[in-house]
Coordinates of C-alpha atoms in Angstrom, one line a residue:
M1 CA -15.5 -28.3 23.5
S2 CA -13.2 -30.5 21.6
L3 CA -11.4 -29.0 18.7
S4 CA -12.0 -30.4 15.3
E5 CA -8.8 -30.7 13.1
E6 CA -8.8 -30.4 9.3
T7 CA -5.7 -30.8 7.1
F8 CA -4.8 -28.7 3.9
D9 CA -1.7 -28.7 1.7
V10 CA -1.4 -25.0 2.5
V11 CA -3.0 -22.5 5.1
V12 CA -3.0 -18.8 4.3
I13 CA -3.6 -16.4 7.4
G14 CA -5.1 -13.3 6.0
G15 CA -7.7 -13.1 3.3
G16 CA -6.8 -9.4 2.1
A17 CA -5.7 -8.8 -1.6
V18 CA -2.3 -10.3 -0.8
G19 CA -3.6 -13.5 1.0
E20 CA -6.0 -14.1 -1.9
N21 CA -3.2 -13.8 -4.5
A22 CA -0.9 -16.1 -2.6
A23 CA -3.5 -18.8 -2.1
D24 CA -4.7 -18.5 -5.8
R25 CA -1.2 -18.9 -7.1
A26 CA -0.3 -21.7 -4.5
S27 CA -3.5 -23.8 -5.5
R28 CA -2.5 -23.9 -9.2
T29 CA -0.5 -27.1 -9.2
G30 CA -3.3 -29.1 -7.4
L31 CA -2.6 -28.0 -3.7
S32 CA -5.6 -27.7 -1.5
V33 CA -5.4 -24.4 0.3
A34 CA -7.6 -22.8 3.1
V35 CA -7.7 -19.0 3.5
V36 CA -8.4 -17.7 7.2
E37 CA -9.9 -14.4 7.4
S38 CA -11.1 -12.8 10.7
E39 CA -12.7 -9.5 9.1
L40 CA -13.7 -8.9 5.4
V41 CA -12.4 -11.0 2.6
G42 CA -10.3 -8.6 0.4
G43 CA -8.8 -6.8 3.3
E44 CA -7.8 -3.1 3.9
C45 CA -7.2 -2.2 0.3
S46 CA -10.8 -3.2 -0.8
Y47 CA -12.7 -1.6 2.1
W48 CA -10.6 1.1 4.0
A49 CA -7.6 2.1 2.0
C50 CA -6.8 2.0 -1.8
M51 CA -10.2 1.7 -3.3
P52 CA -12.5 4.2 -1.0
S53 CA -9.7 6.8 -0.6
K54 CA -9.3 7.1 -4.4
V55 CA -13.1 7.6 -4.8
L56 CA -12.9 10.4 -2.0
L57 CA -10.2 12.0 -4.0
R58 CA -11.7 11.7 -7.7
A59 CA -14.4 14.2 -7.5
G60 CA -12.0 17.2 -6.4
A61 CA -9.5 16.1 -9.2
V62 CA -12.2 16.4 -11.8
R63 CA -13.6 19.5 -10.6
A64 CA -10.1 21.0 -10.6
L65 CA -9.5 20.0 -14.2
A66 CA -12.9 21.2 -15.3
R67 CA -12.0 24.8 -13.6
E68 CA -8.5 24.9 -15.4
T69 CA -9.7 23.9 -18.6
P70 CA -10.9 27.0 -21.0
G71 CA -14.4 26.7 -22.4
L72 CA -15.8 24.5 -19.4
R73 CA -18.0 25.8 -16.7
D74 CA -17.0 26.1 -13.0
P75 CA -18.9 22.8 -11.9
G76 CA -19.3 24.5 -8.3
A77 CA -19.2 22.5 -5.0
P78 CA -19.1 18.7 -5.1
D79 CA -22.1 16.8 -4.3
V80 CA -20.8 15.1 -1.1
A81 CA -23.6 12.7 -0.7
A82 CA -23.2 11.4 -4.4
V83 CA -19.3 11.1 -3.4
L84 CA -20.0 9.1 -0.5
A85 CA -22.7 7.0 -2.2
R86 CA -20.2 6.3 -4.8
R87 CA -17.6 5.4 -2.1
D88 CA -20.2 3.0 -0.6
E89 CA -20.6 1.4 -4.0
I90 CA -17.1 0.7 -4.5
T91 CA -16.8 -0.9 -1.2
S92 CA -19.8 -3.0 -1.8
N93 CA -21.2 -1.3 1.3
W94 CA -18.7 -3.1 3.3
D95 CA -20.3 -6.5 2.1
D96 CA -17.5 -9.1 1.2
S97 CA -19.9 -11.6 0.0
G98 CA -18.7 -11.2 -3.7
Q99 CA -15.1 -11.7 -2.8
A100 CA -15.9 -14.6 -0.5
S101 CA -17.6 -16.2 -3.6
W102 CA -14.5 -15.6 -5.6
V103 CA -12.5 -17.4 -3.1
E104 CA -14.8 -20.4 -2.9
G105 CA -15.0 -20.1 -6.8
A106 CA -11.2 -20.4 -7.3
G107 CA -11.3 -23.8 -5.5
L108 CA -10.1 -22.4 -2.0
T109 CA -11.5 -23.2 1.3
L110 CA -12.4 -19.9 3.3
V111 CA -12.4 -20.2 6.9
R112 CA -13.9 -17.3 9.1
G113 CA -12.2 -16.3 12.2
H114 CA -8.9 -15.2 13.7
G115 CA -5.9 -17.4 12.8
R116 CA -3.1 -18.0 15.1
L117 CA 0.1 -20.0 15.0
V118 CA 0.1 -22.8 17.8
G119 CA 2.6 -25.1 16.7
E120 CA 4.5 -26.4 13.6
R121 CA 2.3 -26.2 10.6
L122 CA -0.7 -25.7 12.9
V123 CA -3.1 -22.8 12.8
E124 CA -6.0 -22.4 15.4
V125 CA -9.0 -20.4 14.3
T126 CA -11.0 -18.8 16.9
V127 CA -14.3 -16.5 16.5
P128 CA -16.6 -15.2 19.1
E129 CA -19.7 -17.4 19.1
S130 CA -21.9 -14.3 19.0
S131 CA -20.8 -13.9 15.3
V132 CA -21.3 -17.6 14.4
S133 CA -24.0 -18.3 11.8
T134 CA -25.4 -21.5 10.6
D135 CA -23.4 -21.0 7.4
S136 CA -20.2 -20.0 8.9
G137 CA -18.5 -23.5 8.4
L138 CA -17.7 -23.4 12.2
G139 CA -20.0 -26.1 13.3
E140 CA -22.6 -25.9 16.0
A141 CA -22.1 -23.3 18.4
E142 CA -22.5 -23.4 22.2
T143 CA -24.1 -20.7 24.2
G144 CA -21.9 -17.9 25.5
D145 CA -19.0 -15.9 24.4
T146 CA -16.6 -18.4 24.7
P147 CA -14.5 -18.5 21.1
V148 CA -15.3 -21.5 18.8
A149 CA -12.1 -23.0 17.7
R150 CA -10.9 -25.1 14.6
R151 CA -7.3 -26.4 13.9
L152 CA -5.9 -26.3 10.4
R153 CA -3.1 -28.5 9.9
A154 CA -0.7 -27.5 6.9
R155 CA 0.9 -30.6 5.1
H156 CA 3.5 -28.3 3.6
A157 CA 3.3 -24.6 4.3
V158 CA 1.7 -21.7 6.2
I159 CA 1.7 -18.2 4.5
V160 CA 1.2 -15.1 6.8
A161 CA -0.4 -12.3 5.1
T162 CA -1.9 -10.5 8.3
G163 CA -0.8 -7.0 6.7
S164 CA -0.3 -4.1 9.3
V165 CA -2.0 -1.9 11.9
P166 CA -1.8 1.8 12.7
V167 CA 0.6 3.3 15.2
L168 CA -0.7 5.7 17.8
P169 CA 2.0 7.9 19.3
D170 CA 2.0 8.2 23.0
T171 CA 0.9 11.8 23.0
P172 CA -0.9 12.7 26.3
G173 CA -4.6 12.4 25.8
L174 CA -4.5 11.2 22.3
A175 CA -5.7 7.6 22.7
E176 CA -8.6 8.9 24.9
A177 CA -9.7 11.3 22.3
A178 CA -11.0 8.6 20.1
P179 CA -9.1 9.7 17.1
W180 CA -9.8 8.4 13.6
S181 CA -7.6 6.0 11.8
S182 CA -7.4 5.6 8.1
R183 CA -10.4 3.4 8.4
E184 CA -12.7 5.8 10.0
A185 CA -11.4 8.6 7.5
T186 CA -12.3 6.5 4.5
S187 CA -15.7 5.1 5.8
A188 CA -17.0 8.2 7.5
E189 CA -21.0 8.7 7.1
A190 CA -20.5 12.5 6.8
V191 CA -17.7 15.1 6.2
P192 CA -17.1 17.0 9.5
E193 CA -17.0 20.7 9.5
S194 CA -13.4 20.6 10.4
L195 CA -10.4 18.3 10.7
V196 CA -7.0 17.9 12.0
V197 CA -4.7 15.5 10.5
I198 CA -1.5 14.5 12.3
G199 CA 0.9 12.8 10.0
G200 CA 2.4 14.0 6.7
G201 CA 2.9 10.7 4.9
V202 CA 0.5 9.2 2.2
V203 CA -2.6 8.8 4.4
G204 CA -2.2 12.2 5.9
A205 CA -1.7 14.1 2.6
E206 CA -4.3 12.2 0.6
M207 CA -7.0 12.5 3.4
A208 CA -6.3 16.3 4.0
N209 CA -6.7 16.7 0.1
A210 CA -10.0 14.8 0.0
Y211 CA -11.7 16.4 2.9
A212 CA -10.7 19.9 2.0
D213 CA -12.2 19.1 -1.6
L214 CA -15.4 17.9 0.1
G215 CA -15.6 21.1 2.2
A216 CA -14.0 20.7 5.6
H217 CA -11.3 23.0 6.9
V218 CA -8.4 21.0 7.3
T219 CA -5.2 21.5 9.5
L220 CA -2.4 19.2 8.8
L221 CA 0.5 18.7 11.3
S222 CA 3.6 16.8 10.2
R223 CA 6.8 16.5 12.5
G224 CA 8.9 16.9 9.2
G225 CA 8.1 17.7 5.7
L226 CA 5.3 16.0 3.5
L227 CA 5.9 12.6 2.0
S228 CA 9.2 12.0 3.4
G229 CA 9.7 8.8 1.4
A230 CA 9.9 10.7 -1.9
E231 CA 12.2 13.3 -3.2
P232 CA 12.0 16.6 -1.2
F233 CA 10.5 18.6 -4.2
A234 CA 7.4 16.1 -4.3
G235 CA 6.6 17.0 -0.8
E236 CA 7.1 20.6 -1.2
M237 CA 4.7 20.7 -4.3
V238 CA 2.2 18.8 -2.6
A239 CA 2.4 21.1 0.5
D240 CA 2.2 24.2 -1.7
S241 CA -0.8 22.7 -3.5
L242 CA -2.8 21.8 -0.4
R243 CA -2.1 25.3 1.0
E244 CA -3.7 26.7 -2.3
L245 CA -6.7 24.5 -1.5
G246 CA -7.1 26.0 1.8
V247 CA -5.5 23.4 4.0
D248 CA -3.5 24.9 7.0
V249 CA -0.3 22.7 6.4
R250 CA 2.2 23.1 9.3
T251 CA 5.5 21.2 9.0
D252 CA 8.2 20.4 11.4
V253 CA 5.7 20.6 14.2
E254 CA 3.9 17.9 16.5
A255 CA 1.1 17.7 18.9
A256 CA 2.1 18.1 22.6
S257 CA -1.2 16.9 24.0
V258 CA -4.8 16.3 22.8
E259 CA -8.2 16.9 24.8
R260 CA -11.8 15.7 23.8
P261 CA -14.7 16.0 26.2
G262 CA -17.1 13.1 26.2
A263 CA -14.9 10.9 24.2
G264 CA -15.5 7.3 25.2
L265 CA -18.7 7.9 27.1
E266 CA -21.8 6.0 26.0
G267 CA -24.6 7.8 24.5
G268 CA -24.2 10.9 22.1
A269 CA -21.5 12.1 20.1
P270 CA -18.2 13.3 21.5
G271 CA -17.4 17.0 21.7
P272 CA -14.7 18.8 19.5
V273 CA -11.0 17.8 19.7
T274 CA -8.4 20.2 20.8
V275 CA -4.8 19.7 19.9
T276 CA -2.2 21.7 21.9
L277 CA 1.0 22.4 20.0
P278 CA 4.5 22.7 21.7
D279 CA 4.3 26.6 21.8
G280 CA 0.9 26.7 23.7
E281 CA -1.2 27.2 20.5
K282 CA -4.5 25.2 20.5
I283 CA -6.3 23.9 17.4
T284 CA -10.0 22.8 17.8
A285 CA -11.7 20.9 15.3
A286 CA -14.7 18.5 14.8
E287 CA -12.6 15.5 14.1
L288 CA -8.9 14.2 14.4
L289 CA -7.2 11.8 12.1
V290 CA -4.0 10.2 13.2
A291 CA -2.0 8.8 10.3
T292 CA 1.5 8.6 11.6
G293 CA 2.2 5.2 10.1
R294 CA 1.7 1.2 10.4
V295 CA 3.5 -1.6 11.7
P296 CA 3.4 -5.3 10.6
R297 CA 0.7 -7.2 12.3
T298 CA 2.5 -9.8 14.1
G299 CA 1.5 -9.3 17.7
D300 CA -1.7 -11.5 17.7
I301 CA -0.9 -14.5 15.5
G302 CA 1.4 -16.6 17.7
V303 CA 4.7 -16.1 16.2
E304 CA 6.1 -16.8 19.3
S305 CA 4.8 -20.4 19.3
V306 CA 7.3 -21.4 16.6
G307 CA 10.4 -19.5 18.1
L308 CA 9.9 -16.1 16.6
D309 CA 10.0 -13.2 19.1
G310 CA 12.6 -10.5 20.1
A311 CA 15.7 -10.6 17.9
A312 CA 14.2 -12.9 15.5
L313 CA 11.7 -10.4 14.2
G314 CA 12.7 -7.2 12.0
R315 CA 11.7 -3.7 12.3
G316 CA 8.3 -3.2 14.0
G317 CA 7.9 -6.9 14.6
A318 CA 8.3 -7.7 11.0
L319 CA 8.6 -11.4 9.7
V320 CA 12.1 -11.5 8.2
V321 CA 11.9 -13.4 4.7
D322 CA 14.1 -14.2 2.0
D323 CA 13.6 -13.6 -1.8
S324 CA 11.4 -16.7 -2.0
M325 CA 9.4 -15.2 1.1
Q326 CA 10.3 -17.9 3.4
V327 CA 10.6 -16.8 6.9
S328 CA 13.9 -17.1 8.5
G329 CA 14.5 -18.8 11.6
V330 CA 11.9 -21.3 11.4
P331 CA 13.2 -25.1 11.5
G332 CA 11.9 -26.9 8.6
G333 CA 11.3 -23.9 6.1
W334 CA 7.5 -24.3 6.2
L335 CA 6.6 -20.8 7.2
Y336 CA 6.3 -18.0 4.5
A337 CA 5.0 -14.6 4.7
C338 CA 4.2 -11.7 2.1
G339 CA 2.9 -8.2 2.2
D340 CA 3.0 -5.6 4.9
V341 CA 3.8 -8.2 7.6
T342 CA 7.3 -8.5 6.1
G343 CA 8.1 -4.7 6.4
R344 CA 9.9 -4.8 3.0
A345 CA 7.6 -2.7 0.8
P346 CA 4.2 -2.0 2.4
T347 CA 1.9 -1.1 -0.5
T348 CA -0.9 -3.3 -1.9
H349 CA 0.9 -3.6 -5.3
Q350 CA 4.1 -4.8 -3.7
G351 CA 2.4 -7.2 -1.5
K352 CA 0.4 -8.7 -4.4
Y353 CA 3.8 -9.1 -6.2
Q354 CA 5.3 -10.8 -3.2
A355 CA 2.2 -13.1 -3.1
R356 CA 2.6 -14.2 -6.6
V357 CA 6.4 -15.0 -5.7
V358 CA 5.5 -17.2 -2.7
G359 CA 2.4 -18.7 -4.6
D360 CA 4.6 -19.8 -7.3
V361 CA 7.4 -21.0 -5.0
I362 CA 5.1 -23.2 -3.0
A363 CA 3.0 -24.5 -6.0
A364 CA 6.4 -25.6 -7.7
R365 CA 7.9 -27.0 -4.5
Y366 CA 4.8 -29.1 -3.4
G367 CA 2.3 -29.2 -6.1
T368 CA 1.3 -32.8 -7.5
E369 CA 0.9 -31.2 -10.8
A370 CA 4.1 -29.1 -10.8
G371 CA 5.7 -31.5 -13.3
D372 CA 9.5 -30.5 -13.6
R373 CA 8.9 -27.0 -12.6
S374 CA 10.8 -25.9 -9.6
P375 CA 12.1 -22.6 -7.9
T376 CA 15.5 -23.3 -9.3
S377 CA 14.8 -24.5 -12.8
G378 CA 13.1 -23.3 -15.7
D379 CA 14.2 -19.4 -15.3
P380 CA 15.3 -17.5 -18.4
E381 CA 19.0 -16.7 -18.8
P382 CA 20.2 -13.3 -17.2
A383 CA 20.0 -10.5 -19.7
A384 CA 23.2 -8.8 -20.6
G385 CA 24.7 -7.1 -17.5
Q386 CA 22.6 -9.3 -15.2
E387 CA 24.9 -12.1 -14.6
G388 CA 24.7 -13.0 -10.9
K389 CA 21.6 -11.3 -10.4
P390 CA 19.0 -13.7 -11.9
W391 CA 15.5 -12.5 -12.9
S392 CA 13.0 -15.1 -11.6
R393 CA 9.4 -15.7 -10.8
Y394 CA 10.6 -17.5 -7.9
A395 CA 12.3 -14.6 -6.3
A396 CA 10.9 -11.3 -5.0
T397 CA 13.7 -8.8 -6.2
A398 CA 11.6 -5.8 -7.4
D399 CA 11.0 -4.8 -3.5
H400 CA 14.6 -4.3 -3.2
A401 CA 15.8 -1.7 -5.8
A402 CA 12.5 -1.1 -7.9
R403 CA 9.8 -0.3 -5.4
V404 CA 7.0 1.6 -6.7
Q405 CA 4.6 4.1 -4.9
V406 CA 1.9 6.3 -6.0
V407 CA 0.2 9.3 -4.0
F408 CA -3.0 10.3 -5.3
T409 CA -3.0 13.9 -3.8
R410 CA -3.3 16.8 -6.4
P411 CA -0.8 17.0 -8.0
Q412 CA -0.3 13.2 -8.1
V413 CA 3.3 11.9 -7.0
S414 CA 4.9 8.7 -8.2
W415 CA 8.4 7.1 -7.9
V416 CA 10.3 4.1 -8.5
G417 CA 13.6 3.0 -6.9
P418 CA 15.4 5.1 -4.4
T419 CA 15.7 8.6 -3.9
E420 CA 18.7 10.7 -4.7
R421 CA 19.9 10.6 -1.1
E422 CA 19.1 6.9 -0.6
A423 CA 21.1 6.2 -3.9
R424 CA 24.2 8.1 -2.5
S425 CA 23.9 6.6 0.7
A426 CA 24.0 3.1 -0.9
G427 CA 27.2 4.2 -2.8
I428 CA 25.6 4.2 -6.1
P429 CA 27.3 7.1 -8.5
V430 CA 24.1 8.8 -9.6
E431 CA 23.4 12.1 -11.3
A432 CA 20.0 13.4 -11.0
V433 CA 18.4 14.8 -14.2
S434 CA 15.4 17.0 -13.6
Y435 CA 12.9 18.6 -15.9
D436 CA 9.8 20.9 -15.8
L437 CA 6.8 19.0 -17.1
A438 CA 5.1 22.4 -18.2
W439 CA 7.8 22.8 -20.8
V440 CA 6.8 19.6 -22.6
G441 CA 4.5 19.9 -25.6
G442 CA 1.8 17.4 -24.2
A443 CA 1.3 19.5 -21.0
S444 CA 0.6 22.8 -22.8
V445 CA -2.6 21.2 -24.4
E446 CA -3.6 19.8 -21.1
S447 CA -4.3 23.1 -19.5
P448 CA -2.7 26.6 -19.4
G449 CA -2.0 26.2 -15.7
Y450 CA -0.2 22.7 -15.9
T451 CA 2.4 22.3 -13.2
G452 CA 4.7 19.4 -12.7
R453 CA 8.1 18.2 -12.4
A454 CA 10.1 14.9 -13.0
Q455 CA 13.4 13.5 -12.2
V456 CA 15.4 10.4 -13.1
L457 CA 18.6 9.1 -11.5
V458 CA 21.4 7.9 -13.9
D459 CA 23.8 5.5 -12.5
T460 CA 26.7 7.2 -14.3
Q461 CA 29.1 4.2 -14.2
R462 CA 26.6 1.7 -15.8
R463 CA 24.7 4.2 -17.7
I464 CA 21.1 3.0 -16.7
L465 CA 18.3 4.6 -14.8
V466 CA 18.1 3.4 -11.1
G467 CA 15.2 5.8 -10.1
A468 CA 12.5 8.2 -11.2
T469 CA 10.1 10.6 -9.6
F470 CA 7.0 12.2 -11.3
V471 CA 5.1 15.1 -9.8
G472 CA 1.9 16.3 -11.8
P473 CA -1.7 15.5 -12.8
E474 CA -2.2 11.7 -13.5
A475 CA 1.6 11.2 -12.5
G476 CA 0.7 7.6 -11.6
E477 CA 0.0 6.7 -15.1
M478 CA 3.6 8.0 -16.2
L479 CA 5.2 5.6 -13.6
H480 CA 5.3 2.2 -15.2
A481 CA 7.6 3.1 -18.3
A482 CA 10.2 4.3 -15.8
T483 CA 9.6 1.1 -13.7
I484 CA 10.3 -1.0 -16.9
A485 CA 13.4 1.0 -17.6
V486 CA 14.7 0.5 -13.9
V487 CA 13.7 -3.1 -13.6
G488 CA 15.1 -4.0 -17.2
E489 CA 18.1 -1.9 -16.6
V490 CA 17.9 -0.6 -20.0
P491 CA 21.0 1.3 -21.3
L492 CA 20.5 5.0 -22.0
D493 CA 21.9 4.3 -25.6
R494 CA 19.0 1.8 -26.2
L495 CA 16.3 4.3 -24.4
W496 CA 17.3 6.9 -27.0
H497 CA 15.6 4.7 -29.7
A498 CA 12.2 4.5 -27.7
V499 CA 10.5 7.5 -29.3
P500 CA 7.6 9.1 -27.4
A501 CA 4.6 10.3 -29.1
Y502 CA 3.8 13.8 -29.6
P503 CA 2.1 15.9 -27.9
T504 CA 2.1 13.8 -25.0
V505 CA 3.6 14.4 -21.5
S506 CA 5.8 11.1 -22.0
E507 CA 8.0 13.2 -24.4
V508 CA 9.7 14.1 -21.0
W509 CA 11.8 10.8 -21.9
L510 CA 13.4 12.6 -24.8
R511 CA 14.0 15.6 -22.7
F512 CA 15.9 13.6 -20.0
L513 CA 18.2 12.0 -22.5
E514 CA 18.8 15.4 -24.2
S515 CA 19.5 17.0 -20.8
Y516 CA 21.9 14.2 -19.9
G517 CA 23.9 14.9 -23.2
L518 CA 22.8 12.2 -25.4

């Protein structure tokens, strides 16, 4: 069949939260924008990551708070069916019609199918004909499984927002054992009696917490400590909490081999999975979750057709971008990228931040209603001490020094900026100021067993904060004040006049300054 070709000002490959934001911002000066999505509009975060995982964790967190609060009854075991029903509700039962309607309502054109670069400013979209419906917008389908294709030509720019994919270690027998990824873990129809989690990062720690809360016997295997991207004390506190919850946490260990009878066979469920450790010990469980990391999704989007392969790609196959999110190494400067696919700061919130940047850049450069706006004009003057480091809506700078992360384990962990080790490796003269949150007045009224710790990193030369970490109940809600201080490079002498309310846990800010000697 012949390929139809349509022209838009901008084509976005990837209709997750990041792609949606990039498309919306790019369209705000009159540009026509097409969004190509092969799965569910709204992407990983809405259906298999951020949103459902937090629902799975919420019941256990509230139950623990009730148990620790004098005067409240022990709420008993969680209602697993109700938790899973709420998870289904928050994911709209994996129906993206609401998000698809938002895309169309925002004046964007949604194109269903797999988008792949096939040349300069040219994207080919394919979809198996078995999935083509009369309202798909792909035209009349022929019989058979031959993919239907459309070609979308961009007048100005193509934005890649394809996210990332899980990494599966080459452990013998692992691939054949049909392990869960984060998708299966967050969308499971039932809670298994037992679960082995391989990986001690964010997904591994959160899902170990969630499934233990919901009644599974969980074993967590991590080749290092937990949450290696955070300060060491954060991972240690989470490991201690998981053990108190009944999780068998094994650090500095990895699987030597995996076996699972019946996996991959049609008809019936596979049998239990057995993980063998290097010392010969065998751990058997009903299910296995592998959460050992993710890599940018560039392997199936045709980057080689525009000269990007091998040395032109970054770590894990990432698209290398500048601070305007323009991809390096592509003549004409028409290719942009944002989110996990860039490898810069793989979280939804940082990806959406990059999306706002790239959308604004493209809207200003090419928009018919842009007026005198451009990525090099109209920006505010640098603040004191910021000379040579302009703050601009047209540059993604927060994913360098002020990246933020929240882990919704119990206790929660949140941090902004580098760890102490990373700061010292970068040559920043820092002093770590740590404080036990249980000593703060606000903590004493929350629960008698309140446990938490906080730490800030002070650049001793510039007398500003460059990083902060919080571990404790609702630690994620404490982070943004630190983020503002770090991004704004607020002098410590000025922070002294930011008076925290009493009795709140935020009083720790006063204790930081007092501990530092102010």
